[in-house]
Short mmCIF file of C-alpha atoms and ligand atoms in Angstrom, two decimals:
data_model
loop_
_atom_site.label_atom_id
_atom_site.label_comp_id
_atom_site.label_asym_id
_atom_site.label_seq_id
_atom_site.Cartn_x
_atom_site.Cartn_y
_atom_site.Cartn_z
CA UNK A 1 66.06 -148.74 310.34
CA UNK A 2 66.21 -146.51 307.73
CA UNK A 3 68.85 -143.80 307.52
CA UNK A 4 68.81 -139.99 306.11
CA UNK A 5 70.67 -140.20 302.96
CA UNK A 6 72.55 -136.62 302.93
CA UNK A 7 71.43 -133.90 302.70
CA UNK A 8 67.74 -133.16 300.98
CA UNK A 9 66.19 -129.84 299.23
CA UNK A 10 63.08 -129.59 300.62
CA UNK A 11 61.15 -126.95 301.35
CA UNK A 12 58.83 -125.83 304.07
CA UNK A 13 57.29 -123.05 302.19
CA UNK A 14 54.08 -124.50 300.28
CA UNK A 15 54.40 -121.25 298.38
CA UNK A 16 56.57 -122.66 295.57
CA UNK A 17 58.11 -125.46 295.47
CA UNK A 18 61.01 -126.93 292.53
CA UNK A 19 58.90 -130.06 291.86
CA UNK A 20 60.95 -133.17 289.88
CA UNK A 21 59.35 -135.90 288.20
CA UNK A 22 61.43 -139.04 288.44
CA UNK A 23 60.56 -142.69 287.00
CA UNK A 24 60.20 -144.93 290.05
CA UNK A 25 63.41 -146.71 289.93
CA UNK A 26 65.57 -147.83 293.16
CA UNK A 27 67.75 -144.51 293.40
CA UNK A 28 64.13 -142.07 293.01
CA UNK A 29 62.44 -144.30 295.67
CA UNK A 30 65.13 -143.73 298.15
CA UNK A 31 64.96 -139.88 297.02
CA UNK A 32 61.28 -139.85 297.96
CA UNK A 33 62.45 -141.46 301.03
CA UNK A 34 65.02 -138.78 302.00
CA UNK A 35 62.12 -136.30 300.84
CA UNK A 36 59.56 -137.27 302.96
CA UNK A 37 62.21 -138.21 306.17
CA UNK A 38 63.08 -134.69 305.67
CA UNK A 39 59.35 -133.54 306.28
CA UNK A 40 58.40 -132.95 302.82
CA UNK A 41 56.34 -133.99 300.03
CA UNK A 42 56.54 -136.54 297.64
CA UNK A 43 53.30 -137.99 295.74
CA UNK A 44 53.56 -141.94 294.63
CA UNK A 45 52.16 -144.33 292.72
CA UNK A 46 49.55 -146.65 294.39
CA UNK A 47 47.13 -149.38 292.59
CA UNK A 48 44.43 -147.18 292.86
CA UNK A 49 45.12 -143.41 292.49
CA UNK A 50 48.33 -141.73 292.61
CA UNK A 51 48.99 -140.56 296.44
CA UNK A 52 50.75 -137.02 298.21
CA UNK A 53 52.49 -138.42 300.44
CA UNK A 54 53.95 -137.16 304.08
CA UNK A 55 55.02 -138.50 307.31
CA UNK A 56 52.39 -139.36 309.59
CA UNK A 57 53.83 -138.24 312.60
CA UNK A 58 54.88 -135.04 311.68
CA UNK A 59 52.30 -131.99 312.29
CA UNK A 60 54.40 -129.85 310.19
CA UNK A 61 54.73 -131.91 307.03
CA UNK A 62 50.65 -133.06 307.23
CA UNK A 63 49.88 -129.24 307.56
CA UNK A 64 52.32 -128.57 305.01
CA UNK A 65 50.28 -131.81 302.80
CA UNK A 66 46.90 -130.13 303.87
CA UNK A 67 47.76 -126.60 302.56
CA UNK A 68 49.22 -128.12 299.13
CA UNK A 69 46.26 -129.81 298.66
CA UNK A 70 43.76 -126.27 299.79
CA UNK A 71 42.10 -129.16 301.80
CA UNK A 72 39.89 -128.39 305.08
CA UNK A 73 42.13 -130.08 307.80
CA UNK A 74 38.62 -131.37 309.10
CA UNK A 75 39.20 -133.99 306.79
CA UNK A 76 41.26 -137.27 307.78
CA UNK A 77 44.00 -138.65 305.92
CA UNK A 78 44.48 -142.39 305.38
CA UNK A 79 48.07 -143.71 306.63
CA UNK A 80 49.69 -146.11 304.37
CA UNK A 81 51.58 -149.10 306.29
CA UNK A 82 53.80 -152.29 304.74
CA UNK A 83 52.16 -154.71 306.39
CA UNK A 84 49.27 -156.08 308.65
CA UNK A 85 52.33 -155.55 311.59
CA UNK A 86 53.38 -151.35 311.07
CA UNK A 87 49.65 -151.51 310.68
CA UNK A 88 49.08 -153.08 314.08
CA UNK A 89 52.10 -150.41 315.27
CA UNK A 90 48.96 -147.70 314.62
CA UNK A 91 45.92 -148.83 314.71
CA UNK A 92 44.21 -151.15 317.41
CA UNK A 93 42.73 -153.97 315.08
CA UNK A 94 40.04 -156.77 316.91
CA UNK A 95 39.00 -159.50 314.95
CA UNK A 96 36.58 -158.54 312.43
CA UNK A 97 39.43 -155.89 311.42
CA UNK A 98 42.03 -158.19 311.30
CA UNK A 99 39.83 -160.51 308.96
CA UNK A 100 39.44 -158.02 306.53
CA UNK A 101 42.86 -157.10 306.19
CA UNK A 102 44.24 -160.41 305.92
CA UNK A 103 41.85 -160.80 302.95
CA UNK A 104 42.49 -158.17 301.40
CA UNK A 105 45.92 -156.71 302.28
CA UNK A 106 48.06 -155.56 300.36
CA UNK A 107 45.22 -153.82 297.91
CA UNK A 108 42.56 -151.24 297.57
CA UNK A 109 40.87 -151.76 300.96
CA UNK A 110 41.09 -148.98 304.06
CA UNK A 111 39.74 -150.10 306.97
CA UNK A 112 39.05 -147.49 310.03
CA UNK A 113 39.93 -148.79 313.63
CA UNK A 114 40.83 -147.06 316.85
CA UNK A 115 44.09 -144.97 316.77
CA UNK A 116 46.77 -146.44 319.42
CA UNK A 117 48.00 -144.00 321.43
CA UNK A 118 51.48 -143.88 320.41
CA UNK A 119 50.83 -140.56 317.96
CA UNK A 120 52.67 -142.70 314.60
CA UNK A 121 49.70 -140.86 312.96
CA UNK A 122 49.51 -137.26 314.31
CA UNK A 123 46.28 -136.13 315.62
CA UNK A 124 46.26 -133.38 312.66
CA UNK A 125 46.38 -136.06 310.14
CA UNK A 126 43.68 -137.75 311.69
CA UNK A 127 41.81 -134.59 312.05
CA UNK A 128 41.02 -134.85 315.79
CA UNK A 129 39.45 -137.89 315.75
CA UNK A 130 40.33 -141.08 318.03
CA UNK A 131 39.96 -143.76 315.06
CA UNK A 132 42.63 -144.21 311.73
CA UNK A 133 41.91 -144.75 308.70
CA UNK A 134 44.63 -148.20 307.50
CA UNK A 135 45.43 -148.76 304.16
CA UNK A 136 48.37 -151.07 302.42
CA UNK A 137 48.64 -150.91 298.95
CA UNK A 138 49.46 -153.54 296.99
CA UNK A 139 51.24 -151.15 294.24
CA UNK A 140 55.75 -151.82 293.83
CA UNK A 141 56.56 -148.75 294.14
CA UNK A 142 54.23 -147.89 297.19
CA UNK A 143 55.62 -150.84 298.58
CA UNK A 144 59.04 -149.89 298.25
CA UNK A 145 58.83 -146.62 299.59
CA UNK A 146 57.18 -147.16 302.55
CA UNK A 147 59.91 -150.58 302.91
CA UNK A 148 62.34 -147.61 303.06
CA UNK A 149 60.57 -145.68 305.76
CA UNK A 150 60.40 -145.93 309.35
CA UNK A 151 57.13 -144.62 309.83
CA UNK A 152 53.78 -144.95 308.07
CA UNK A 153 52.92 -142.58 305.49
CA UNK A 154 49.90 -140.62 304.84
CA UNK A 155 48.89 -139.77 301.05
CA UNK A 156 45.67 -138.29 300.03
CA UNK A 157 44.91 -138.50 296.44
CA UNK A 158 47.27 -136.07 295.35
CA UNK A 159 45.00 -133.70 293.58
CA UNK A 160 43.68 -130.04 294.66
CA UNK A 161 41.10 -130.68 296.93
CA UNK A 162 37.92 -131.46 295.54
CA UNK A 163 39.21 -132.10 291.97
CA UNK A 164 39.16 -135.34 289.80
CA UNK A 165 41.81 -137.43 291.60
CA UNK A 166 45.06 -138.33 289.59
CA UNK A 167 46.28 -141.84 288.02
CA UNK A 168 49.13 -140.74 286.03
CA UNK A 169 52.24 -138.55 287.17
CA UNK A 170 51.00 -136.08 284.37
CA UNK A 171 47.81 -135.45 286.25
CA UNK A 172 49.62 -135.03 289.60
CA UNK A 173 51.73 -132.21 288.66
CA UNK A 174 49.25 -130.45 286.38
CA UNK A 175 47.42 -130.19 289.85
CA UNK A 176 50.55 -129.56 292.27
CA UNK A 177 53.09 -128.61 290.12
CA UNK A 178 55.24 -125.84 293.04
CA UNK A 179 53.82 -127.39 295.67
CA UNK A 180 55.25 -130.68 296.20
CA UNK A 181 59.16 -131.50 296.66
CA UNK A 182 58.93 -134.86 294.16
CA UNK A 183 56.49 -137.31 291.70
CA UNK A 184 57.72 -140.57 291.22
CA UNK A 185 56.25 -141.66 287.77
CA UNK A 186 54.94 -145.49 288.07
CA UNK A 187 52.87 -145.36 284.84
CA UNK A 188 49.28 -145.51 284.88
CA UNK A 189 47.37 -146.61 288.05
CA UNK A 190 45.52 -149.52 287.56
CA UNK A 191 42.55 -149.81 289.62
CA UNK A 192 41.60 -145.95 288.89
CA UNK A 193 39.12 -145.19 291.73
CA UNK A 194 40.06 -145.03 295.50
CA UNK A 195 40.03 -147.88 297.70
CA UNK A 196 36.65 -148.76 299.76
CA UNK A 197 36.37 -147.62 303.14
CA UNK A 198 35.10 -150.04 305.91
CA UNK A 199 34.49 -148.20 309.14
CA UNK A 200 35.17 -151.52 311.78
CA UNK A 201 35.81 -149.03 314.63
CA UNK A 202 32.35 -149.78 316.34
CA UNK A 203 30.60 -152.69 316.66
CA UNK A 204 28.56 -152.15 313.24
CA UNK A 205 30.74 -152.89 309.91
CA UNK A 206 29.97 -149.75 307.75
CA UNK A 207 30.88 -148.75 304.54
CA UNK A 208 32.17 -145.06 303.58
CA UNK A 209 32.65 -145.00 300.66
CA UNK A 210 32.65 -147.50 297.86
CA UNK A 211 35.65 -148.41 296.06
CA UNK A 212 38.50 -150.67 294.31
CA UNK A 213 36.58 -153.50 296.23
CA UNK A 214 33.13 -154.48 295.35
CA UNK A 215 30.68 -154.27 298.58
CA UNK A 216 29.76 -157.88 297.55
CA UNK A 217 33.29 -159.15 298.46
CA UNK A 218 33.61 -157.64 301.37
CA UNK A 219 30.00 -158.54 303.07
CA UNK A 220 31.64 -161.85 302.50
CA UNK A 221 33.70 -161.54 305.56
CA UNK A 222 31.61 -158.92 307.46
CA UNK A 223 28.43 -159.55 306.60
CA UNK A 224 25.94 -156.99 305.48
CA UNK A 225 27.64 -153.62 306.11
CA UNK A 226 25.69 -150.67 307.18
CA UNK A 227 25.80 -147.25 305.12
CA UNK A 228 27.60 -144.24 306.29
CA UNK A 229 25.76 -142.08 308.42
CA UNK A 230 24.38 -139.03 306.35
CA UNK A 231 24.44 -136.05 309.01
CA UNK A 232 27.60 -136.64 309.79
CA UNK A 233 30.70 -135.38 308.23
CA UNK A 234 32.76 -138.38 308.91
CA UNK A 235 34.41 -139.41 305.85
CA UNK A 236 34.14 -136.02 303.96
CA UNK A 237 35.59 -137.20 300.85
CA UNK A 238 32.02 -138.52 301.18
CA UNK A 239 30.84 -135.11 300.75
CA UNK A 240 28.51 -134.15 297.95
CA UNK A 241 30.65 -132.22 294.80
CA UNK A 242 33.64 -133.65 295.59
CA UNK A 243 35.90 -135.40 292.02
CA UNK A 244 34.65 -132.87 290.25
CA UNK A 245 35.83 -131.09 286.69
CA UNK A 246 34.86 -128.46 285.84
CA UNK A 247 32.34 -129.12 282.92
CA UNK A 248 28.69 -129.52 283.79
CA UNK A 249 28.01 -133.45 284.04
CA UNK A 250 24.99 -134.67 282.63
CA UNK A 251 24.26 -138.40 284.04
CA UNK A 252 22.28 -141.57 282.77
CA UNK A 253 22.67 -139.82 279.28
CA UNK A 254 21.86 -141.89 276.12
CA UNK A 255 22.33 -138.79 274.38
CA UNK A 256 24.67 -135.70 273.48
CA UNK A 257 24.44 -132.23 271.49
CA UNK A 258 27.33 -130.94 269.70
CA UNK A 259 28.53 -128.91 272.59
CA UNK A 260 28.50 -131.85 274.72
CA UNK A 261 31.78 -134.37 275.37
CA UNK A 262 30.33 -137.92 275.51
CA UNK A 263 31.08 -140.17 278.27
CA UNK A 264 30.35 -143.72 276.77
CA UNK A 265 29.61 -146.77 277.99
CA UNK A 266 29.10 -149.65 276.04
CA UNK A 267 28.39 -148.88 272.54
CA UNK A 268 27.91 -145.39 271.34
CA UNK A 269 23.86 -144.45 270.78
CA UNK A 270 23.44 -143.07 267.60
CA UNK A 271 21.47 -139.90 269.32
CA UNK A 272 25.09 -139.40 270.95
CA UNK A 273 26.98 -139.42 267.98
CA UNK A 274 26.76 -135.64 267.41
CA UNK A 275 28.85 -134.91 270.47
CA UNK A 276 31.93 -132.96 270.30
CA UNK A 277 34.03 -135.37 271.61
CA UNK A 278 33.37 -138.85 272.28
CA UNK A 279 35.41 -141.27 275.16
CA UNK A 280 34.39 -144.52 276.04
CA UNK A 281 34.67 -145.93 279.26
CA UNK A 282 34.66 -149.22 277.82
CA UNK A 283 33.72 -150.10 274.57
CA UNK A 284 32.93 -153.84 275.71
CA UNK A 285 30.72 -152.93 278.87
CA UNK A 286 33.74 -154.01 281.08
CA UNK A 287 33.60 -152.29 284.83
CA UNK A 288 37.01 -153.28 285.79
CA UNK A 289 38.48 -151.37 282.56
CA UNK A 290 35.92 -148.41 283.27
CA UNK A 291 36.88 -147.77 286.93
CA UNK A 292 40.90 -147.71 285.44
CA UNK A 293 39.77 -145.06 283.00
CA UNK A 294 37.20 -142.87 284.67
CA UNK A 295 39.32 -140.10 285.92
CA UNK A 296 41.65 -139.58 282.97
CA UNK A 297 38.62 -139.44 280.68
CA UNK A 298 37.09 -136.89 282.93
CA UNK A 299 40.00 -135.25 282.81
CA UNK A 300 40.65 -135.00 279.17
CA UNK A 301 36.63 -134.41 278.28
CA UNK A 302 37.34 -131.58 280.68
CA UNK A 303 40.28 -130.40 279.19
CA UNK A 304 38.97 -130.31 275.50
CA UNK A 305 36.81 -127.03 277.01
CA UNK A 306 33.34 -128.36 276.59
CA UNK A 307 30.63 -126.61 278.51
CA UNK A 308 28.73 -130.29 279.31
CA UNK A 309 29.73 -133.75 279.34
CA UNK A 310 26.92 -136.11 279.25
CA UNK A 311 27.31 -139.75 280.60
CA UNK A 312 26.06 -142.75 279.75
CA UNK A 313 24.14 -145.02 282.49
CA UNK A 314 26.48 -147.62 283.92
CA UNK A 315 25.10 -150.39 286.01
CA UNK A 316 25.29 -150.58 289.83
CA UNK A 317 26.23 -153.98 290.63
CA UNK A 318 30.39 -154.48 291.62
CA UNK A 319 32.67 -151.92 290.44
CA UNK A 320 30.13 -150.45 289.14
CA UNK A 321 29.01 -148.83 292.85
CA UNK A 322 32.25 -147.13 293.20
CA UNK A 323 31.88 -145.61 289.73
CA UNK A 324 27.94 -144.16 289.55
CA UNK A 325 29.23 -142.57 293.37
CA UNK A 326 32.27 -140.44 291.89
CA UNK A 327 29.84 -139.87 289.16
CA UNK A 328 27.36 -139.06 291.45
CA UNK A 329 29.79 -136.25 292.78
CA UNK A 330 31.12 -134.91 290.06
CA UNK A 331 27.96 -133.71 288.72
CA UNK A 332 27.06 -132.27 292.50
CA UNK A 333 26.66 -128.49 292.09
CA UNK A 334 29.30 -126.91 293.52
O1 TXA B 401 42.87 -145.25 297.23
C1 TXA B 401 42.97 -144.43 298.14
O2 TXA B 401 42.38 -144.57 299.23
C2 TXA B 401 43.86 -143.21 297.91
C3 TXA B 401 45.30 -143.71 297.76
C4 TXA B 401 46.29 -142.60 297.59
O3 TXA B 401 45.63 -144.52 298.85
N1 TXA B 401 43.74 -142.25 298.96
C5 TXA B 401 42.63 -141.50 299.13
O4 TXA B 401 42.71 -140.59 300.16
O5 TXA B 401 41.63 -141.60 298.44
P1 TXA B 401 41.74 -139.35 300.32
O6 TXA B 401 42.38 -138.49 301.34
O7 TXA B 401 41.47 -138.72 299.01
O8 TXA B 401 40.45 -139.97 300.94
C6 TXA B 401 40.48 -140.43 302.27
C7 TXA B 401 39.10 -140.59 302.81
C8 TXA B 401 38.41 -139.27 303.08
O9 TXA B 401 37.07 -139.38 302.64
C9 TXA B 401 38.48 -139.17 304.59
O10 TXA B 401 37.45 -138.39 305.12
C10 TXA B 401 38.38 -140.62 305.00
O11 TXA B 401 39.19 -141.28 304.06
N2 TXA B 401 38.94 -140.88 306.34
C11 TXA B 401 40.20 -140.77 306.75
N3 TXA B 401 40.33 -141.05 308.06
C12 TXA B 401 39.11 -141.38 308.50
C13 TXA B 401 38.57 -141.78 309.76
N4 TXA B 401 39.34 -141.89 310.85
N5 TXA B 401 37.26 -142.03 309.83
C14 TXA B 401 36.48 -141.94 308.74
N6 TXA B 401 36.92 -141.56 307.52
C15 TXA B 401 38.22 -141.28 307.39
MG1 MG B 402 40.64 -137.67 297.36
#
């Protein structure tokens, strides 16, 4: 389908890289097409987090994602498909799989199955293990991209490993700015926290980690789902200190000193007022519009060089999962 568009400047050494930012119109898409064709590295705008993007069946590019990144290669990457079919092309889907996705395809859903055997996601990407994680994104210029591709992509957040993931361009290249070939600027992501992970590889539906789609939706279709095992390190973005800044998080917080950032939620307490810096999640309580702003806030409160940020409580129920869990391990001692 889709042909190499001349040559491309893309480097193999992960040393340092000439990184452009483009605005995600037609002629930088097909760039980031030639890019990653090419074996290199181009990070994306998806609905949910920005993405670092390589082809999936290409050992060298996914080692060359995994040492960008500094991530342990025992961690599995989620390929990125254009449809339920290049998803079917990777992944063997039986019912209760292909449920899910038709529900909630294109969007913030991943849903693990069995790998085919056809090696359209290299082993390395999916870290020796015989499942895949599946995810299409709903997002234009995802969408476009991987419409100019002839194979699926795989894009972890594109942030250093273990750091607060990125939703703007700015974020991505203050994290791998040399070590990526391209960032397409989209704007802001939308959604602002990754998509759920639904294990459907077994016979038990289970959940690895909460996300852009409430648990309460999804049960829906699957029923109840069953919790990621503990002992194992399956979906090690499900590790403990993972998303994490580097100022000390304080959580359920309906207070602040003055060397303390403020994570609101709601209104501000008058016992938090004192803080050196004050962000609010959302001002009206909403857990759509916190989940969109959680890692930028982070990210600033972090940046303003405060030794603590303390958080205010926000409730469990919907969206609300996703977000107490990323609090949960950014304040994880590292
Ligand atoms: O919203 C998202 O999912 C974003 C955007 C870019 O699509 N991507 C993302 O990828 O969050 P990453 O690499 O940061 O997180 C992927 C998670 C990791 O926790 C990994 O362990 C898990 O998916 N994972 C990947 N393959 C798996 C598999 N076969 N079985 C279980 N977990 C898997
Ligand atoms: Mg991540």
């Amino acid at each position: 389908m889709a042909k190499a568009a001349g040559p491309v400047n893309v480097s193999r050494d992960s040393t340092k890289k000439d990184t452009r930012i483009l605005r995600a119109d037609a002629a930088a898409i097909a760039d980031a097409a030639a890019v990653l064709r090419a074996g290199g590295l181009a990070a994306f705008p998806t609905e949910t987090v920005y993405g670092l993007g390589a082809r999936a069946d290409d050992p060298r590019a996914v080692a060359a994602l995994y040492a960008a990144k500094g991530r342990p290669s025992f961690n599995p990457l989620i390929a990125h498909a254009r449809d339920v079919n290049a998803a079917k092309q990777i992944g063997d889907f039986n019912d209760a799989a292909l449920k899910l996705a038709e529900a909630f395809w294109p969007g913030p859903l991943t849903i693990v199955v069995k790998a085919t055997s056809n090696e359209s996601v290299c082993e390395l990407a999916r870290a020796g293990l015989d499942t895949v994680a599946i995810r299409v994104p709903s997002h234009e210029v995802a969408q476009a991209l991987l419409a100019s591709v002839d194979f699926p992509i795989v894009a972890p957040s594109a942030n250093r490993s273990g750091h607060v993931s990125p939703t703007t361009a700015q974020h991505v290249a203050d994290d791998l700015s040399g070590k990526v070939d391209l960032i397409l600027d989209g704007g802001a992501s939308q959604g602002g926290i990754e998509s759920t992970i639904v294990d459907l590889s077994s016979g038990t539906p289970r959940l690895l980690r909460s996300g852009g789609i409430a648990r309460n939706e999804i049960e829906k279709i699957t029923g109840p789902l069953a919790s990621a095992n503990k002992d194992e390190v399956y979906a090690p973005g499900m590790m403990a200190a993972h998303y994490a800044p580097k100022a000390k998080l304080r959580l359920g917080a309906s207070d602040a000193n003055t060397s303390e950032a403020y994570l609101a939620f709601g209104p501000v307490p008058a016992s938090a007022q004192g803080a050196k810096k004050i962000l609010n999640l959302s001002c009206s309580g909403n857990l759509t519009e916190a989940a969109a702003n959680l890692y930028a806030y982070l990210r600033a409160l972090d940046a303003s060089g405060v030794e603590g940020i303390a958080v205010a409580a926000v409730p469990g129920e919907g969206l609300g999962e996703a977000i107490r869990d990323r609090l949960a391990r950014a304040a994880a001692p590292k």
